[in-house]
Short mmCIF file of C-alpha atoms and ligand atoms in Angstrom, two decimals:
data_model
loop_
_atom_site.label_atom_id
_atom_site.label_comp_id
_atom_site.label_asym_id
_atom_site.label_seq_id
_atom_site.Cartn_x
_atom_site.Cartn_y
_atom_site.Cartn_z
CA UNK E 37 81.54 219.25 109.47
CA UNK E 38 83.73 219.29 106.40
CA UNK E 39 86.72 217.76 108.23
CA UNK E 40 89.75 217.70 106.02
CA UNK E 41 87.96 218.86 103.10
CA UNK E 42 88.47 222.32 101.65
CA UNK E 43 84.93 222.33 100.33
CA UNK E 44 81.63 220.66 101.14
CA UNK E 45 81.37 219.87 97.88
CA UNK E 46 84.29 218.02 97.50
CA UNK E 47 83.31 215.74 100.63
CA UNK E 48 79.75 215.10 99.28
CA UNK E 49 81.19 214.11 95.87
CA UNK E 50 83.36 211.38 97.82
CA UNK E 51 80.32 210.12 99.62
CA UNK E 52 78.57 208.91 96.86
CA UNK E 53 79.86 205.33 97.18
CA UNK E 54 78.63 205.21 100.91
CA UNK E 55 75.32 206.56 99.70
CA UNK E 56 74.69 203.71 97.19
CA UNK E 57 75.57 201.33 99.90
CA UNK E 58 73.20 202.94 102.40
CA UNK E 59 70.45 202.67 99.70
CA UNK E 60 71.04 199.14 99.06
CA UNK E 61 70.92 198.59 102.65
CA UNK E 62 67.70 200.64 103.51
CA UNK E 63 65.65 199.36 100.36
CA UNK E 64 66.48 195.78 99.71
CA UNK E 65 66.09 192.51 101.61
CA UNK E 66 68.05 189.72 100.25
CA UNK E 67 68.18 190.49 96.48
CA UNK E 68 64.52 192.30 96.26
CA UNK E 69 63.60 195.96 96.88
CA UNK E 70 61.01 195.90 99.60
CA UNK E 71 58.52 199.02 99.05
CA UNK E 72 55.19 199.88 100.47
CA UNK E 73 52.60 197.61 98.70
CA UNK E 74 49.87 200.62 98.63
CA UNK E 75 52.48 202.91 96.73
CA UNK E 76 53.23 200.11 94.11
CA UNK E 77 49.48 199.41 93.82
CA UNK E 78 48.59 202.87 93.42
CA UNK E 79 51.50 203.47 90.72
CA UNK E 80 50.29 199.97 89.06
CA UNK E 81 46.81 201.38 88.53
CA UNK E 82 48.26 204.99 87.00
CA UNK E 83 48.13 205.16 83.27
CA UNK E 84 50.99 207.75 83.26
CA UNK E 85 53.72 208.80 85.59
CA UNK E 86 54.28 212.59 85.80
CA UNK E 87 57.90 213.60 87.40
CA UNK E 88 58.06 216.84 88.60
CA UNK E 89 61.39 218.53 89.85
CA UNK E 90 63.43 221.96 89.14
CA UNK E 91 67.08 222.00 88.36
CA UNK E 92 69.13 219.13 89.15
CA UNK E 93 66.30 217.22 90.77
CA UNK E 94 64.54 217.83 87.07
CA UNK E 95 67.43 216.16 85.59
CA UNK E 96 67.49 213.25 87.94
CA UNK E 97 63.86 212.88 86.70
CA UNK E 98 64.97 212.56 82.93
CA UNK E 99 66.75 209.52 84.01
CA UNK E 100 64.00 208.14 85.79
CA UNK E 101 61.75 208.55 83.04
CA UNK E 102 63.76 206.16 80.89
CA UNK E 103 63.90 203.64 83.93
CA UNK E 104 60.04 203.53 84.34
CA UNK E 105 59.35 203.64 80.63
CA UNK E 106 61.53 200.49 80.27
CA UNK E 107 61.18 198.52 83.70
CA UNK E 108 57.48 199.38 84.41
CA UNK E 109 55.95 199.92 80.87
CA UNK E 110 54.32 203.12 82.25
CA UNK E 111 54.24 206.25 79.91
CA UNK E 112 56.42 208.71 81.82
CA UNK E 113 56.90 212.42 81.26
CA UNK E 114 59.22 214.81 83.36
CA UNK E 115 58.43 218.56 84.03
CA UNK E 116 60.14 221.59 85.40
CA UNK E 117 58.17 222.30 88.18
CA UNK E 118 57.95 226.19 87.60
CA UNK E 119 56.33 225.36 84.03
CA UNK E 120 54.06 222.58 85.07
CA UNK E 121 52.67 225.01 88.20
CA UNK E 122 51.40 227.44 85.43
CA UNK E 123 50.57 225.42 82.16
CA UNK E 124 49.79 221.91 82.47
CA UNK E 125 49.99 219.57 79.70
CA UNK E 126 46.79 217.55 78.90
CA UNK E 127 46.82 215.11 81.65
CA UNK E 128 45.95 211.20 81.47
CA UNK E 129 42.92 209.85 83.34
CA UNK E 130 44.90 208.16 86.09
CA UNK E 131 48.21 210.30 86.74
CA UNK E 132 50.61 209.44 89.27
CA UNK E 133 53.03 212.19 90.37
CA UNK E 134 56.54 212.03 91.68
CA UNK E 135 57.97 214.92 93.06
CA UNK E 136 62.02 215.02 93.30
CA UNK E 137 63.38 217.42 95.48
CA UNK E 138 66.38 217.37 97.71
CA UNK E 139 65.10 219.86 100.24
CA UNK E 140 61.78 219.06 99.99
CA UNK E 141 61.09 222.70 100.27
CA UNK E 142 61.20 224.04 96.49
CA UNK E 143 58.15 226.58 96.13
CA UNK E 144 57.95 225.95 92.37
CA UNK E 145 57.23 222.08 93.29
CA UNK E 146 54.89 222.69 96.26
CA UNK E 147 52.60 224.68 93.89
CA UNK E 148 52.33 221.69 91.71
CA UNK E 149 51.34 219.51 94.69
CA UNK E 150 48.98 221.99 95.99
CA UNK E 151 47.38 221.51 92.70
CA UNK E 152 47.61 217.68 92.68
CA UNK E 153 46.11 217.44 96.07
CA UNK E 154 43.28 219.59 94.95
CA UNK E 155 42.36 216.81 92.52
CA UNK E 156 43.39 213.92 94.97
CA UNK E 157 45.66 212.68 92.69
CA UNK E 158 48.15 210.22 94.42
CA UNK E 159 51.90 211.31 94.63
CA UNK E 160 55.08 210.46 95.97
CA UNK E 161 57.85 212.67 97.03
CA UNK E 162 61.64 211.53 97.04
CA UNK E 163 63.46 213.83 99.11
CA UNK E 164 66.72 213.92 101.43
CA UNK E 165 64.80 215.71 104.36
CA UNK E 166 62.32 213.73 106.00
CA UNK E 167 59.19 215.53 107.13
CA UNK E 168 59.93 218.28 104.87
CA UNK E 169 56.85 220.14 103.15
CA UNK E 170 56.69 218.09 100.02
CA UNK E 171 57.26 215.30 102.07
CA UNK E 172 54.17 215.94 104.56
CA UNK E 173 51.80 216.94 101.50
CA UNK E 174 52.61 214.10 99.08
CA UNK E 175 50.90 210.67 99.51
CA UNK E 176 53.79 208.86 99.75
CA UNK E 177 57.70 209.58 100.61
CA UNK E 178 60.72 207.68 99.66
CA UNK E 179 63.79 209.17 101.35
CA UNK E 180 67.20 209.57 99.76
CA UNK E 181 69.42 208.80 102.73
CA UNK E 182 72.38 210.93 101.31
CA UNK E 183 73.03 212.89 104.57
CA UNK E 184 72.94 216.60 104.69
CA UNK E 185 73.70 218.30 101.65
CA UNK E 186 75.56 221.45 102.32
CA UNK E 187 77.11 222.59 99.07
CA UNK E 188 74.79 224.65 96.79
CA UNK E 189 75.54 222.40 93.97
CA UNK E 190 73.89 219.31 94.28
CA UNK E 191 75.98 216.21 93.58
CA UNK E 192 75.01 213.20 96.00
CA UNK E 193 71.31 214.11 96.00
CA UNK E 194 71.28 213.78 92.31
CA UNK E 195 73.01 210.23 92.02
CA UNK E 196 70.92 209.09 95.43
CA UNK E 197 67.73 210.25 93.53
CA UNK E 198 68.59 208.48 90.22
CA UNK E 199 69.47 205.21 92.46
CA UNK E 200 66.08 205.43 94.44
CA UNK E 201 63.88 205.91 91.12
CA UNK E 202 65.78 202.71 89.63
CA UNK E 203 64.81 201.00 92.84
CA UNK E 204 61.25 202.14 92.46
CA UNK E 205 61.23 201.20 89.06
CA UNK E 206 62.46 197.89 89.80
CA UNK E 207 59.91 197.09 92.42
CA UNK E 208 56.99 198.55 90.61
CA UNK E 209 58.25 196.38 87.33
CA UNK E 210 58.22 193.34 89.48
CA UNK E 211 55.06 193.97 91.06
CA UNK E 212 53.83 194.23 87.42
CA UNK E 213 55.61 191.39 86.50
CA UNK E 214 57.48 193.16 83.64
CA UNK E 215 60.20 190.78 82.39
CA UNK E 216 62.60 193.44 81.89
CA UNK E 217 62.38 194.43 85.74
CA UNK E 218 62.61 190.58 86.74
CA UNK E 219 65.76 190.39 84.92
CA UNK E 220 67.46 193.54 86.26
CA UNK E 221 69.94 192.49 88.95
CA UNK E 222 69.89 196.19 90.52
CA UNK E 223 71.19 195.13 94.03
CA UNK E 224 74.50 193.57 92.39
CA UNK E 225 74.51 196.64 89.80
CA UNK E 226 74.36 199.04 92.84
CA UNK E 227 77.35 197.49 94.48
CA UNK E 228 79.29 197.61 90.94
CA UNK E 229 78.38 201.18 90.69
CA UNK E 230 79.64 202.02 94.35
CA UNK E 231 83.05 200.61 93.53
CA UNK E 232 83.04 202.44 90.38
CA UNK E 233 82.27 205.66 91.94
CA UNK E 234 85.32 204.89 94.16
CA UNK E 235 87.35 204.50 91.52
CA UNK E 236 86.55 207.93 89.75
CA UNK E 237 86.94 209.57 92.91
CA UNK E 238 90.15 208.06 93.57
CA UNK E 239 91.56 209.43 89.98
CA UNK E 240 91.02 213.23 91.24
CA UNK E 241 94.53 214.19 90.32
CA UNK E 242 93.98 213.40 86.79
CA UNK E 243 90.77 215.16 86.46
CA UNK E 244 92.04 218.20 88.17
CA UNK E 245 95.01 218.47 85.66
CA UNK E 246 92.05 218.12 82.75
CA UNK E 247 90.02 220.77 84.38
CA UNK E 248 93.13 223.18 84.37
CA UNK E 249 94.04 222.35 80.56
CA UNK E 250 90.79 222.31 79.25
CA UNK E 251 88.20 224.73 81.47
CA UNK E 252 90.28 227.35 83.17
CA UNK E 253 90.39 230.05 80.29
CA UNK E 254 87.25 229.55 77.79
CA UNK E 255 84.14 231.26 78.67
CA UNK E 256 81.98 228.83 77.24
CA UNK E 257 81.85 224.88 76.73
CA UNK E 258 79.82 222.00 75.51
CA UNK E 259 78.73 218.51 77.15
CA UNK E 260 77.38 216.47 74.22
CA UNK E 261 75.43 213.11 74.08
CA UNK E 262 72.46 211.15 72.95
CA UNK E 263 69.66 209.64 74.83
CA UNK E 264 70.66 209.21 78.44
CA UNK E 265 74.02 210.37 77.83
CA UNK E 266 72.75 213.66 76.60
CA UNK E 267 70.36 213.82 80.15
CA UNK E 268 73.64 213.64 81.87
CA UNK E 269 75.05 216.47 79.75
CA UNK E 270 72.29 218.62 81.01
CA UNK E 271 73.38 218.05 84.39
CA UNK E 272 76.97 218.12 83.68
CA UNK E 273 76.66 221.49 82.26
CA UNK E 274 74.50 222.74 85.09
CA UNK E 275 77.56 222.04 87.60
CA UNK E 276 79.96 223.74 85.35
CA UNK E 277 77.86 226.76 84.83
CA UNK E 278 76.86 226.97 88.70
CA UNK E 279 80.21 227.20 90.29
CA UNK E 280 82.80 228.12 87.60
CA UNK E 281 80.54 230.66 85.76
CA UNK E 282 81.69 228.89 82.79
CA UNK E 283 78.69 229.27 80.01
CA UNK E 284 77.99 225.56 79.31
CA UNK E 285 75.44 223.97 77.51
CA UNK E 286 74.37 220.24 77.71
CA UNK E 287 73.45 219.01 74.01
CA UNK E 288 71.72 216.36 72.04
CA UNK E 289 74.93 215.45 70.12
CA UNK E 290 73.12 215.05 66.66
CA UNK E 291 71.32 218.56 67.01
CA UNK E 292 74.29 220.30 67.12
CA UNK E 293 74.96 220.56 63.33
CA UNK E 294 71.13 222.09 63.04
CA UNK E 295 72.91 225.42 64.19
CA UNK E 296 74.46 225.31 67.42
CA UNK E 297 77.85 224.00 65.89
CA UNK E 298 78.24 227.62 64.69
CA UNK E 299 79.43 228.52 68.09
CA UNK E 300 82.53 226.13 68.32
CA UNK E 301 85.86 227.94 67.62
CA UNK E 302 89.24 227.51 68.48
CA UNK E 303 89.82 225.83 71.80
CA UNK E 304 85.86 225.77 72.72
CA UNK E 305 85.91 222.62 74.95
CA UNK E 306 83.65 219.88 73.74
CA UNK E 307 83.06 217.07 76.23
CA UNK E 308 81.36 213.92 75.03
CA UNK E 309 79.90 211.38 77.22
CA UNK E 310 79.77 207.97 75.51
CA UNK E 311 78.13 205.26 77.32
CA UNK E 312 75.40 203.71 75.16
CA UNK E 313 76.34 200.73 72.50
CA UNK E 314 73.77 202.03 69.88
CA UNK E 315 74.66 205.75 69.86
CA UNK E 316 78.39 205.41 70.76
CA UNK E 317 79.58 205.85 67.03
CA UNK E 318 77.20 208.78 66.37
CA UNK E 319 78.68 210.87 69.30
CA UNK E 320 82.00 210.28 68.46
CA UNK E 321 81.53 211.31 64.76
CA UNK E 322 79.84 214.69 66.19
CA UNK E 323 82.73 215.04 68.51
CA UNK E 324 84.76 214.85 65.39
CA UNK E 325 83.11 217.36 63.53
CA UNK E 326 83.35 219.96 66.65
CA UNK E 327 87.01 219.23 66.45
CA UNK E 328 87.29 219.82 62.67
CA UNK E 329 86.00 223.31 63.72
CA UNK E 330 88.81 223.87 66.23
CA UNK E 331 87.23 222.35 69.39
CA UNK E 332 89.11 220.86 72.27
CA UNK E 333 87.47 217.52 72.85
CA UNK E 334 87.33 215.17 75.41
CA UNK E 335 85.71 212.10 76.04
CA UNK E 336 83.88 210.25 78.94
CA UNK E 337 83.58 206.84 77.83
CA UNK E 338 82.38 203.42 79.40
CA UNK E 339 85.10 200.95 79.46
CA UNK E 340 83.73 198.77 76.78
CA UNK E 341 83.55 201.40 74.42
CA UNK E 342 86.53 203.16 75.36
CA UNK E 343 89.34 203.88 72.49
CA UNK E 344 92.93 204.58 73.21
CA UNK E 345 92.87 208.14 73.40
CA UNK E 346 89.75 208.80 75.35
CA UNK E 347 90.40 211.16 78.34
CA UNK E 348 88.42 210.03 80.84
CA UNK E 349 87.25 206.01 81.18
CA UNK E 350 84.47 204.77 83.53
CA UNK E 351 83.66 201.49 84.75
CA UNK E 352 80.83 199.54 83.00
CA UNK E 353 77.73 199.14 84.67
CA UNK E 354 74.04 198.22 83.38
CA UNK E 355 73.08 200.74 80.53
CA UNK E 356 70.21 202.28 82.36
CA UNK E 357 72.72 203.19 85.39
CA UNK E 358 75.36 204.65 83.62
CA UNK E 359 74.52 208.20 84.87
CA UNK E 360 75.52 207.12 88.20
CA UNK E 361 79.20 207.17 87.04
CA UNK E 362 79.33 209.25 83.98
CA UNK E 363 78.12 212.26 85.95
CA UNK E 364 81.20 211.96 88.43
CA UNK E 365 83.67 213.29 86.16
CA UNK E 366 81.54 216.24 85.43
CA UNK E 367 81.08 217.15 89.03
CA UNK E 368 84.81 217.02 89.55
CA UNK E 369 85.79 218.82 86.41
CA UNK E 370 83.00 221.60 87.78
CA UNK E 371 84.58 221.31 91.31
CA UNK E 372 88.44 221.64 89.99
CA UNK E 373 87.44 224.69 87.48
CA UNK E 374 85.75 226.27 90.07
CA UNK E 375 88.57 225.68 92.68
CA UNK E 376 91.48 226.93 90.27
CA UNK E 377 89.51 230.20 89.58
CA UNK E 378 89.51 230.66 93.47
CA UNK E 379 86.11 230.95 93.72
CA UNK E 380 83.72 230.15 96.67
CA UNK E 381 82.86 226.55 95.31
CA UNK E 382 80.18 225.97 97.96
CA UNK E 383 78.47 229.16 97.92
CA UNK E 384 78.22 230.49 94.17
CA UNK E 385 77.35 233.95 93.45
CA UNK E 386 73.37 234.66 93.32
CA UNK E 387 72.51 231.38 94.21
CA UNK E 388 70.48 229.84 97.51
CA UNK E 389 70.50 226.07 98.40
CA UNK E 390 66.84 225.87 98.88
CA UNK E 391 64.55 227.83 96.57
CA UNK E 392 61.43 228.78 98.74
CA UNK E 393 60.14 231.67 96.39
CA UNK E 394 58.70 231.05 93.19
C1 F6R A 545 71.82 222.69 91.45
C2 F6R A 545 70.83 222.74 92.60
C3 F6R A 545 69.56 223.02 91.93
C4 F6R A 545 68.35 222.38 92.66
C5 F6R A 545 67.21 222.80 92.55
C6 F6R A 545 66.15 222.17 93.26
O1 F6R A 545 73.00 221.99 91.62
O2 F6R A 545 70.86 222.19 93.56
O3 F6R A 545 69.30 223.03 90.76
O4 F6R A 545 68.54 221.09 92.28
O5 F6R A 545 67.17 224.17 93.10
O6 F6R A 545 65.87 221.93 94.62
P1 F6R A 545 65.45 220.88 95.31
O7 F6R A 545 65.90 219.43 95.08
O8 F6R A 545 65.62 220.95 96.91
O9 F6R A 545 64.07 220.95 95.13
#
């Protein structure tokens, strides 16, 4: 039931702080995540983690890979399930597979899992749906506890996936006695994230007017960033595309000048995501380069990196967790752009919530 909300998507965006708190409650005992020891042992024995997913779940995997590499020192790669199913990379000797799927029913991902099971490789499904196909067929399951996600555009499942990946990376890193994981105060950080999400969802009016001003007319738009901000820009662009039908691209900001900047013309919206110390200045100069060619730029910046004329400032959190906050303004920009065009936000054309065909 969407209650007083005009669309499920807005309700689901607003539920994100509660989902973060729920995950802390479900997975932590005191300050430590409590996960199945067998799962952690199987993962510790692996020499490579393969993350498999589609769409938004693939995008959540891009964030997770950074966490697994940094906190567990396990090489990790992320794969689009429909690609992996038919053309596998050369696999390592002891692979461990993580399937990310909100529904647990995505046919492309299942195709990969069937192959994984034929080889008796260990696997984990991270899903919102208990006893879904991918959950039943994998060795292990971790649930997202996000509650039913009804809107076609995934929002709270994306942030829940990232939070569960963080919990798993922290637990595995602790298990392997990796200092970076031991020093990562994840439980406390997830509390900060929940409050930060709340602050962003409380600023809807501002984001609604930004959407009207910047995104209501143009036919195309860019999200740009570097590193983890680039990964978020892919998800931010997907949200805008699927519900507002603005052709949007998420782009590695340094790569723009190698060709794509030719597409920038007067009033093209270019939204920069700036949350990382090492790359903030670089992304800002890339934004300026587009502005010099007529782009209408907006910045989503972490508070400690913010400048006076930044459009949207988000609270500071650990640099690995910034996607949990930086994606929210993008979800809301997409929502209000779609709403402003009078579209059916929850049921965009040509799309189904669960894609059970290949
Ligand atoms: C986009 C969206 C899709 C799904 C994709 C995978 O908002 O929802 O891109 O993420 O179809 O679905 P699941 O996660 O159910 O495997």
